[in-house]
Amino acid sequence: MKIKFKIESNEYKGPFNLEMTIGSGQTSQPAWEKNGKYFQELIMVKNKPCLVKIAHNSNTDSPIDIIAESPHEIEKEHIKDNIMEIFGLNDDLLKLYDFLSSDPKLEPTIDFCKGLRLFKAHSVFESVICSITSAHNSIRQWNKAIRLIKEKWGDEYKFSDGTFYSFPSPETLAEAPEYEFDEAECSPDFLKTRTSWKDLRSCRVGYRSKYIIKTSQMVQNEVDLEKIRNMDYESAFESILKLPGVGPKVGDCILLYGYGFGKAFPVDIWISRIVSRLYFEGKNVPNPKMRSLGIEKFGDYAGYTQLYLFHYARKSGLMEKLKPEKSQK
DNA sequence: CGCCAGGACTACT
DNA sequence: AGTAGTCATGGC
């Protein structure tokens, strides 16, 4: 089946900037691939593969353009539900902007981030692996790593627009080797073929490969990710921290992107610097304290506030100012 | 060559 | 409870 449909601007509240949302480096999933005026990616709808192509002109209130294609029959409404969720179109940005406007320190972020929405994961497990891989990594390298993992272990689906891969299951990644061969016993020629090996190291995830394997095993055997969905935020936070490779920042990313806990406030190095400057007079404050400030001060908007502060700091050049000076002239 | 990337973990006081 | 060292890998 192949269908075209639109999402009208009156079906969601506030502005929407598709390109900014996809390109803002949110680590829930790799950036969708650009194809002409469309962005495209394979998503699973009711366990059926579906290629989604989506386009939108953010400067007008024109409708969102969607083309969906699948070897199976899928109801339009189900596809639409998934898209609404992934691009944060169920979130009321008008209310968010009311909230941000009420704090002079947050108000300036609105103009820089107009239409920016949370980019939610396709599945909780994907957000777990994506977030683990993003830790102490560059966005660029992280994107490449996740794409390699999908290529090597995901199910392959071919469309006229290209070949796409689903995200592998916990069971699959639980059995993925860190090294397919012992490098010490390989001939120099064979070592050159390493990029094509079916192991995690060849995906350029480095030392995180152990975390990915162990976490997948735990998700397969003892940790029920769906159970966490119904917990209150703090219990969910404690539970997700049990996974190896998941610390406070990665954990909050999973809760935010994977489960949709709006209260989650992921504190990375940049948020730490920004919040320090805005709310602690530039003083060095431990991350847990940053996190509690975010949760208490921003409440259900903490996740969006974090997103807007981060993006604002990047776009406004504040990031550069906040970097510790290497040498002063 | 050195430094850093949206940190987490371990081994120390 | 707080703090330094270490961890792959690629880009600059």
Short mmCIF file of N, CA, C and O in Angstrom, two decimals, chain A residues 17-131:
data_model
loop_
_atom_site.label_atom_id
_atom_site.label_comp_id
_atom_site.label_asym_id
_atom_site.label_seq_id
_atom_site.Cartn_x
_atom_site.Cartn_y
_atom_site.Cartn_z
N ASN A 17 8.30 23.24 13.56
CA ASN A 17 9.44 23.35 12.64
C ASN A 17 10.06 21.97 12.49
O ASN A 17 10.81 21.50 13.35
N LEU A 18 9.71 21.32 11.40
CA LEU A 18 10.15 19.94 11.15
C LEU A 18 11.66 19.83 11.06
O LEU A 18 12.28 18.98 11.70
N GLU A 19 12.26 20.71 10.28
CA GLU A 19 13.70 20.63 10.04
C GLU A 19 14.49 20.86 11.33
O GLU A 19 15.46 20.17 11.62
N MET A 20 14.02 21.82 12.12
CA MET A 20 14.72 22.11 13.39
C MET A 20 14.57 20.93 14.35
O MET A 20 15.53 20.54 15.02
N THR A 21 13.39 20.34 14.38
CA THR A 21 13.14 19.21 15.28
C THR A 21 14.03 18.02 14.93
O THR A 21 14.64 17.40 15.80
N ILE A 22 14.14 17.74 13.63
CA ILE A 22 14.97 16.61 13.20
C ILE A 22 16.45 16.91 13.37
O ILE A 22 17.23 16.04 13.76
N GLY A 23 16.84 18.16 13.11
CA GLY A 23 18.25 18.48 13.08
C GLY A 23 18.83 19.01 14.38
O GLY A 23 19.99 19.42 14.42
N SER A 24 18.04 19.00 15.45
CA SER A 24 18.50 19.63 16.69
C SER A 24 19.34 18.70 17.55
O SER A 24 19.65 19.03 18.69
N GLY A 25 19.71 17.53 17.01
CA GLY A 25 20.62 16.66 17.74
C GLY A 25 20.02 15.95 18.93
O GLY A 25 20.73 15.58 19.85
N GLN A 26 18.72 15.75 18.93
CA GLN A 26 18.10 14.99 20.02
C GLN A 26 18.43 13.52 19.81
O GLN A 26 18.23 12.98 18.73
N THR A 27 18.90 12.89 20.87
CA THR A 27 19.49 11.56 20.74
C THR A 27 18.49 10.42 20.92
O THR A 27 18.82 9.36 21.44
N SER A 28 17.27 10.64 20.48
CA SER A 28 16.26 9.58 20.56
C SER A 28 16.40 8.61 19.39
O SER A 28 16.03 7.45 19.50
N GLN A 29 16.93 9.10 18.29
CA GLN A 29 17.03 8.33 17.05
C GLN A 29 17.91 9.12 16.11
O GLN A 29 18.04 10.34 16.25
N PRO A 30 18.52 8.44 15.13
CA PRO A 30 19.32 9.18 14.15
C PRO A 30 18.44 10.17 13.40
O PRO A 30 17.23 9.98 13.30
N ALA A 31 19.07 11.21 12.87
CA ALA A 31 18.33 12.18 12.07
C ALA A 31 17.72 11.50 10.86
O ALA A 31 18.34 10.62 10.26
N TRP A 32 16.50 11.89 10.52
CA TRP A 32 15.88 11.32 9.34
C TRP A 32 16.62 11.80 8.10
O TRP A 32 17.11 12.92 8.05
N GLU A 33 16.68 10.90 7.10
CA GLU A 33 17.41 11.18 5.88
C GLU A 33 16.63 12.13 4.98
O GLU A 33 15.42 12.01 4.85
N LYS A 34 17.34 13.06 4.39
CA LYS A 34 16.68 14.02 3.50
C LYS A 34 16.62 13.48 2.08
O LYS A 34 17.59 12.93 1.58
N ASN A 35 15.44 13.61 1.48
CA ASN A 35 15.25 13.17 0.09
C ASN A 35 14.37 14.21 -0.60
O ASN A 35 13.16 14.18 -0.48
N GLY A 36 15.01 15.12 -1.31
CA GLY A 36 14.26 16.20 -1.93
C GLY A 36 13.66 17.09 -0.86
O GLY A 36 14.36 17.51 0.06
N LYS A 37 12.38 17.36 -0.95
CA LYS A 37 11.75 18.19 0.07
C LYS A 37 11.29 17.37 1.28
O LYS A 37 10.86 17.92 2.29
N TYR A 38 11.41 16.05 1.16
CA TYR A 38 10.94 15.19 2.25
C TYR A 38 12.07 14.74 3.17
O TYR A 38 13.22 14.65 2.75
N PHE A 39 11.73 14.44 4.41
CA PHE A 39 12.58 13.66 5.31
C PHE A 39 11.96 12.26 5.37
O PHE A 39 10.74 12.13 5.45
N GLN A 40 12.82 11.24 5.38
CA GLN A 40 12.25 9.89 5.34
C GLN A 40 12.92 8.95 6.33
O GLN A 40 14.10 9.07 6.64
N GLU A 41 12.14 8.01 6.83
CA GLU A 41 12.65 6.99 7.74
C GLU A 41 11.65 5.85 7.81
O GLU A 41 10.45 6.03 7.57
N LEU A 42 12.17 4.67 8.15
CA LEU A 42 11.30 3.52 8.36
C LEU A 42 10.82 3.51 9.81
O LEU A 42 11.62 3.65 10.73
N ILE A 43 9.54 3.36 10.01
CA ILE A 43 9.02 3.19 11.37
C ILE A 43 8.18 1.92 11.42
O ILE A 43 7.78 1.39 10.37
N MET A 44 7.97 1.41 12.61
CA MET A 44 7.14 0.23 12.76
C MET A 44 5.76 0.67 13.27
O MET A 44 5.65 1.31 14.31
N VAL A 45 4.74 0.32 12.52
CA VAL A 45 3.37 0.65 12.92
C VAL A 45 2.63 -0.64 13.19
O VAL A 45 2.43 -1.43 12.28
N LYS A 46 2.26 -0.86 14.44
CA LYS A 46 1.63 -2.12 14.83
C LYS A 46 2.47 -3.30 14.34
O LYS A 46 1.95 -4.25 13.73
N ASN A 47 3.79 -3.19 14.54
CA ASN A 47 4.74 -4.24 14.14
C ASN A 47 4.86 -4.43 12.64
O ASN A 47 5.43 -5.43 12.19
N LYS A 48 4.33 -3.51 11.87
CA LYS A 48 4.48 -3.60 10.42
C LYS A 48 5.39 -2.48 9.93
O LYS A 48 5.23 -1.33 10.34
N PRO A 49 6.35 -2.83 9.06
CA PRO A 49 7.29 -1.81 8.56
C PRO A 49 6.56 -0.80 7.67
O PRO A 49 5.70 -1.19 6.87
N CYS A 50 6.95 0.47 7.84
CA CYS A 50 6.28 1.51 7.08
C CYS A 50 7.26 2.63 6.79
O CYS A 50 7.82 3.22 7.70
N LEU A 51 7.48 2.90 5.52
CA LEU A 51 8.35 4.02 5.15
C LEU A 51 7.53 5.30 5.19
O LEU A 51 6.48 5.39 4.56
N VAL A 52 8.01 6.27 5.96
CA VAL A 52 7.31 7.54 6.08
C VAL A 52 8.14 8.64 5.43
O VAL A 52 9.33 8.77 5.72
N LYS A 53 7.52 9.39 4.56
CA LYS A 53 8.14 10.60 3.99
C LYS A 53 7.33 11.79 4.47
O LYS A 53 6.10 11.79 4.35
N ILE A 54 8.01 12.78 5.01
CA ILE A 54 7.30 13.89 5.62
C ILE A 54 7.94 15.22 5.22
O ILE A 54 9.17 15.34 5.18
N ALA A 55 7.11 16.18 4.90
CA ALA A 55 7.59 17.51 4.50
C ALA A 55 6.68 18.57 5.11
O ALA A 55 5.49 18.32 5.36
N HIS A 56 7.27 19.73 5.36
CA HIS A 56 6.47 20.81 5.96
C HIS A 56 7.19 22.14 5.77
O HIS A 56 8.40 22.23 5.93
N ASN A 57 6.42 23.15 5.46
CA ASN A 57 6.98 24.51 5.40
C ASN A 57 6.67 25.21 6.72
O ASN A 57 5.53 25.54 7.01
N SER A 58 7.71 25.43 7.51
CA SER A 58 7.49 25.92 8.87
C SER A 58 7.08 27.39 8.90
O SER A 58 6.60 27.88 9.92
N ASN A 59 7.30 28.10 7.80
CA ASN A 59 7.01 29.53 7.82
C ASN A 59 5.54 29.85 7.62
O ASN A 59 5.11 30.97 7.85
N THR A 60 4.80 28.88 7.21
CA THR A 60 3.37 29.11 7.02
C THR A 60 2.60 28.13 7.89
O THR A 60 3.18 27.30 8.56
N ASP A 61 1.29 28.25 7.89
CA ASP A 61 0.51 27.25 8.60
C ASP A 61 -0.03 26.22 7.61
O ASP A 61 -1.12 25.68 7.77
N SER A 62 0.75 25.99 6.57
CA SER A 62 0.36 24.99 5.59
C SER A 62 0.40 23.60 6.22
O SER A 62 1.12 23.39 7.20
N PRO A 63 -0.35 22.66 5.68
CA PRO A 63 -0.41 21.33 6.29
C PRO A 63 0.91 20.57 6.16
O PRO A 63 1.74 20.88 5.31
N ILE A 64 1.08 19.58 7.04
CA ILE A 64 2.23 18.68 6.97
C ILE A 64 1.92 17.63 5.90
O ILE A 64 0.85 17.02 5.91
N ASP A 65 2.87 17.44 5.00
CA ASP A 65 2.72 16.53 3.88
C ASP A 65 3.29 15.17 4.21
O ASP A 65 4.45 15.09 4.61
N ILE A 66 2.53 14.11 4.02
CA ILE A 66 3.04 12.79 4.37
C ILE A 66 2.74 11.77 3.27
O ILE A 66 1.63 11.73 2.72
N ILE A 67 3.75 10.97 2.96
CA ILE A 67 3.56 9.82 2.09
C ILE A 67 4.01 8.58 2.87
O ILE A 67 5.11 8.56 3.42
N ALA A 68 3.14 7.60 2.97
CA ALA A 68 3.47 6.38 3.71
C ALA A 68 3.36 5.18 2.79
O ALA A 68 2.44 5.09 1.96
N GLU A 69 4.34 4.27 2.94
CA GLU A 69 4.41 3.12 2.03
C GLU A 69 4.75 1.88 2.83
O GLU A 69 5.62 1.92 3.72
N SER A 70 4.08 0.77 2.53
CA SER A 70 4.36 -0.47 3.25
C SER A 70 3.97 -1.67 2.41
O SER A 70 3.02 -1.61 1.62
N PRO A 71 4.71 -2.78 2.57
CA PRO A 71 4.29 -4.02 1.90
C PRO A 71 3.00 -4.58 2.50
O PRO A 71 2.36 -5.45 1.91
N HIS A 72 2.64 -4.10 3.69
CA HIS A 72 1.41 -4.56 4.34
C HIS A 72 0.33 -3.49 4.27
O HIS A 72 0.59 -2.36 3.89
N GLU A 73 -0.86 -3.88 4.64
CA GLU A 73 -1.94 -2.90 4.76
C GLU A 73 -1.94 -2.32 6.16
O GLU A 73 -2.03 -3.05 7.15
N ILE A 74 -1.82 -1.02 6.25
CA ILE A 74 -1.84 -0.35 7.55
C ILE A 74 -2.85 0.79 7.49
O ILE A 74 -2.95 1.50 6.49
N GLU A 75 -3.59 0.94 8.58
CA GLU A 75 -4.59 2.01 8.61
C GLU A 75 -3.91 3.37 8.73
O GLU A 75 -2.96 3.55 9.48
N LYS A 76 -4.44 4.30 7.99
CA LYS A 76 -3.90 5.65 7.97
C LYS A 76 -3.83 6.25 9.38
O LYS A 76 -2.84 6.88 9.75
N GLU A 77 -4.89 6.04 10.14
CA GLU A 77 -4.94 6.65 11.48
C GLU A 77 -3.81 6.14 12.38
O GLU A 77 -3.30 6.87 13.22
N HIS A 78 -3.44 4.88 12.22
CA HIS A 78 -2.36 4.34 13.04
C HIS A 78 -1.02 4.97 12.67
O HIS A 78 -0.19 5.26 13.53
N ILE A 79 -0.82 5.15 11.38
CA ILE A 79 0.41 5.81 10.93
C ILE A 79 0.45 7.23 11.46
O ILE A 79 1.46 7.70 11.99
N LYS A 80 -0.67 7.88 11.34
CA LYS A 80 -0.77 9.27 11.79
C LYS A 80 -0.49 9.39 13.29
O LYS A 80 0.24 10.29 13.73
N ASP A 81 -1.05 8.47 14.07
CA ASP A 81 -0.82 8.47 15.52
C ASP A 81 0.68 8.39 15.82
O ASP A 81 1.19 9.11 16.68
N ASN A 82 1.37 7.50 15.13
CA ASN A 82 2.81 7.34 15.34
C ASN A 82 3.58 8.62 15.01
O ASN A 82 4.46 9.04 15.75
N ILE A 83 3.22 9.23 13.90
CA ILE A 83 3.91 10.45 13.48
C ILE A 83 3.65 11.58 14.47
O ILE A 83 4.57 12.31 14.84
N MET A 84 2.41 11.69 14.91
CA MET A 84 2.06 12.72 15.90
C MET A 84 2.91 12.55 17.15
O MET A 84 3.41 13.52 17.73
N GLU A 85 3.10 11.30 17.56
CA GLU A 85 3.86 11.04 18.77
C GLU A 85 5.35 11.31 18.57
O GLU A 85 6.01 11.96 19.39
N ILE A 86 5.91 10.80 17.47
CA ILE A 86 7.35 10.94 17.23
C ILE A 86 7.77 12.40 17.14
O ILE A 86 8.81 12.79 17.68
N PHE A 87 6.97 13.23 16.51
CA PHE A 87 7.35 14.63 16.33
C PHE A 87 6.77 15.57 17.38
O PHE A 87 6.79 16.79 17.21
N GLY A 88 6.28 14.99 18.46
CA GLY A 88 5.81 15.82 19.57
C GLY A 88 4.60 16.66 19.22
O GLY A 88 4.37 17.70 19.85
N LEU A 89 3.83 16.21 18.23
CA LEU A 89 2.70 17.02 17.80
C LEU A 89 1.51 16.95 18.75
O LEU A 89 0.53 17.66 18.58
N ASN A 90 1.61 16.08 19.75
CA ASN A 90 0.57 16.05 20.78
C ASN A 90 0.86 17.05 21.90
O ASN A 90 0.05 17.23 22.79
N ASP A 91 2.04 17.67 21.85
CA ASP A 91 2.41 18.63 22.89
C ASP A 91 1.89 20.02 22.54
O ASP A 91 1.96 20.45 21.40
N ASP A 92 1.38 20.70 23.54
CA ASP A 92 0.81 22.04 23.35
C ASP A 92 1.90 23.10 23.51
O ASP A 92 2.25 23.49 24.62
N LEU A 93 2.44 23.56 22.39
CA LEU A 93 3.52 24.55 22.47
C LEU A 93 3.03 25.93 22.90
O LEU A 93 3.81 26.74 23.42
N LEU A 94 1.75 26.20 22.70
CA LEU A 94 1.23 27.49 23.14
C LEU A 94 1.30 27.59 24.66
O LEU A 94 1.71 28.60 25.22
N LYS A 95 0.92 26.50 25.32
CA LYS A 95 1.03 26.48 26.78
C LYS A 95 2.50 26.54 27.21
O LYS A 95 2.86 27.18 28.19
N LEU A 96 3.35 25.83 26.48
CA LEU A 96 4.78 25.88 26.79
C LEU A 96 5.29 27.31 26.71
O LEU A 96 6.02 27.77 27.60
N TYR A 97 4.89 28.03 25.67
CA TYR A 97 5.39 29.40 25.50
C TYR A 97 4.84 30.33 26.57
O TYR A 97 5.51 31.28 26.98
N ASP A 98 3.62 30.05 27.02
CA ASP A 98 3.09 30.81 28.17
C ASP A 98 3.99 30.60 29.38
O ASP A 98 4.33 31.54 30.09
N PHE A 99 4.35 29.34 29.58
CA PHE A 99 5.20 29.02 30.73
C PHE A 99 6.58 29.68 30.60
O PHE A 99 7.06 30.32 31.53
N LEU A 100 7.22 29.51 29.45
CA LEU A 100 8.57 30.07 29.26
C LEU A 100 8.55 31.60 29.38
O LEU A 100 9.49 32.21 29.91
N SER A 101 7.47 32.22 28.93
CA SER A 101 7.36 33.68 29.00
C SER A 101 7.30 34.18 30.43
O SER A 101 7.63 35.34 30.70
N SER A 102 6.87 33.32 31.33
CA SER A 102 6.70 33.75 32.71
C SER A 102 8.03 33.88 33.45
O SER A 102 8.09 34.42 34.54
N ASP A 103 9.11 33.36 32.85
CA ASP A 103 10.43 33.50 33.46
C ASP A 103 11.33 34.27 32.48
O ASP A 103 11.62 33.79 31.40
N PRO A 104 11.75 35.47 32.88
CA PRO A 104 12.57 36.31 31.99
C PRO A 104 13.84 35.62 31.51
O PRO A 104 14.36 35.95 30.45
N LYS A 105 14.32 34.66 32.28
CA LYS A 105 15.53 33.95 31.87
C LYS A 105 15.26 32.94 30.77
O LYS A 105 16.15 32.56 30.02
N LEU A 106 14.03 32.47 30.71
CA LEU A 106 13.67 31.47 29.69
C LEU A 106 13.01 32.09 28.47
O LEU A 106 13.07 31.52 27.38
N GLU A 107 12.41 33.24 28.66
CA GLU A 107 11.65 33.87 27.59
C GLU A 107 12.44 34.04 26.29
O GLU A 107 11.89 33.81 25.20
N PRO A 108 13.74 34.42 26.36
CA PRO A 108 14.48 34.60 25.10
C PRO A 108 14.64 33.33 24.27
O PRO A 108 14.95 33.41 23.07
N THR A 109 14.44 32.17 24.86
CA THR A 109 14.63 30.93 24.10
C THR A 109 13.54 30.74 23.06
O THR A 109 13.76 30.05 22.05
N ILE A 110 12.39 31.35 23.28
CA ILE A 110 11.24 31.09 22.41
C ILE A 110 11.52 31.48 20.96
O ILE A 110 11.29 30.71 20.04
N ASP A 111 12.06 32.69 20.77
CA ASP A 111 12.31 33.16 19.42
C ASP A 111 13.30 32.28 18.67
O ASP A 111 13.18 32.08 17.46
N PHE A 112 14.29 31.75 19.40
CA PHE A 112 15.31 30.93 18.74
C PHE A 112 14.80 29.53 18.40
O PHE A 112 15.39 28.85 17.57
N CYS A 113 13.79 29.09 19.11
CA CYS A 113 13.38 27.68 18.99
C CYS A 113 11.94 27.53 18.51
O CYS A 113 11.33 26.48 18.72
N LYS A 114 11.40 28.53 17.89
CA LYS A 114 9.98 28.48 17.53
C LYS A 114 9.67 27.26 16.67
O LYS A 114 10.27 27.06 15.62
N GLY A 115 8.76 26.44 17.17
CA GLY A 115 8.36 25.25 16.42
C GLY A 115 9.18 24.01 16.74
O GLY A 115 8.90 22.93 16.24
N LEU A 116 10.19 24.19 17.59
CA LEU A 116 11.01 23.03 18.00
C LEU A 116 10.21 22.13 18.94
O LEU A 116 9.64 22.61 19.90
N ARG A 117 10.17 20.87 18.61
CA ARG A 117 9.43 19.91 19.44
C ARG A 117 10.30 18.74 19.84
O ARG A 117 11.33 18.48 19.21
N LEU A 118 9.89 18.05 20.89
CA LEU A 118 10.61 16.85 21.31
C LEU A 118 10.51 15.80 20.19
O LEU A 118 9.45 15.58 19.62
N PHE A 119 11.65 15.20 19.89
CA PHE A 119 11.75 14.17 18.86
C PHE A 119 11.73 12.83 19.59
O PHE A 119 12.76 12.37 20.08
N LYS A 120 10.57 12.22 19.67
CA LYS A 120 10.41 11.02 20.50
C LYS A 120 10.90 9.76 19.79
O LYS A 120 10.85 9.67 18.56
N ALA A 121 11.32 8.81 20.58
CA ALA A 121 11.83 7.56 20.03
C ALA A 121 10.70 6.70 19.45
O ALA A 121 9.54 6.85 19.82
N HIS A 122 11.06 5.80 18.54
CA HIS A 122 10.08 4.86 17.99
C HIS A 122 9.70 3.83 19.03
O HIS A 122 8.59 3.32 19.07
N SER A 123 10.67 3.45 19.85
CA SER A 123 10.42 2.46 20.89
C SER A 123 11.32 2.78 22.07
O SER A 123 12.34 3.46 21.92
N VAL A 124 10.94 2.28 23.25
CA VAL A 124 11.74 2.53 24.44
C VAL A 124 13.13 1.92 24.28
O VAL A 124 14.14 2.55 24.58
N PHE A 125 13.18 0.70 23.78
CA PHE A 125 14.48 0.04 23.67
C PHE A 125 15.42 0.81 22.74
O PHE A 125 16.61 0.94 23.02
N GLU A 126 14.88 1.32 21.64
CA GLU A 126 15.73 2.11 20.76
C GLU A 126 16.28 3.33 21.50
O GLU A 126 17.45 3.67 21.35
N SER A 127 15.46 3.96 22.30
CA SER A 127 15.93 5.13 23.03
C SER A 127 16.99 4.75 24.06
O SER A 127 17.91 5.51 24.33
N VAL A 128 16.88 3.55 24.61
CA VAL A 128 17.88 3.08 25.58
C VAL A 128 19.25 2.94 24.92
O VAL A 128 20.24 3.49 25.39
N ILE A 129 19.28 2.23 23.80
CA ILE A 129 20.56 2.02 23.11
C ILE A 129 21.09 3.33 22.52
O ILE A 129 22.29 3.62 22.59
N CYS A 130 20.20 4.12 21.96
CA CYS A 130 20.63 5.41 21.40
C CYS A 130 21.22 6.30 22.48
O CYS A 130 22.26 6.93 22.28
N SER A 131 20.57 6.35 23.62
CA SER A 131 21.04 7.24 24.68
C SER A 131 22.37 6.76 25.25
O SER A 131 23.26 7.57 25.52
#
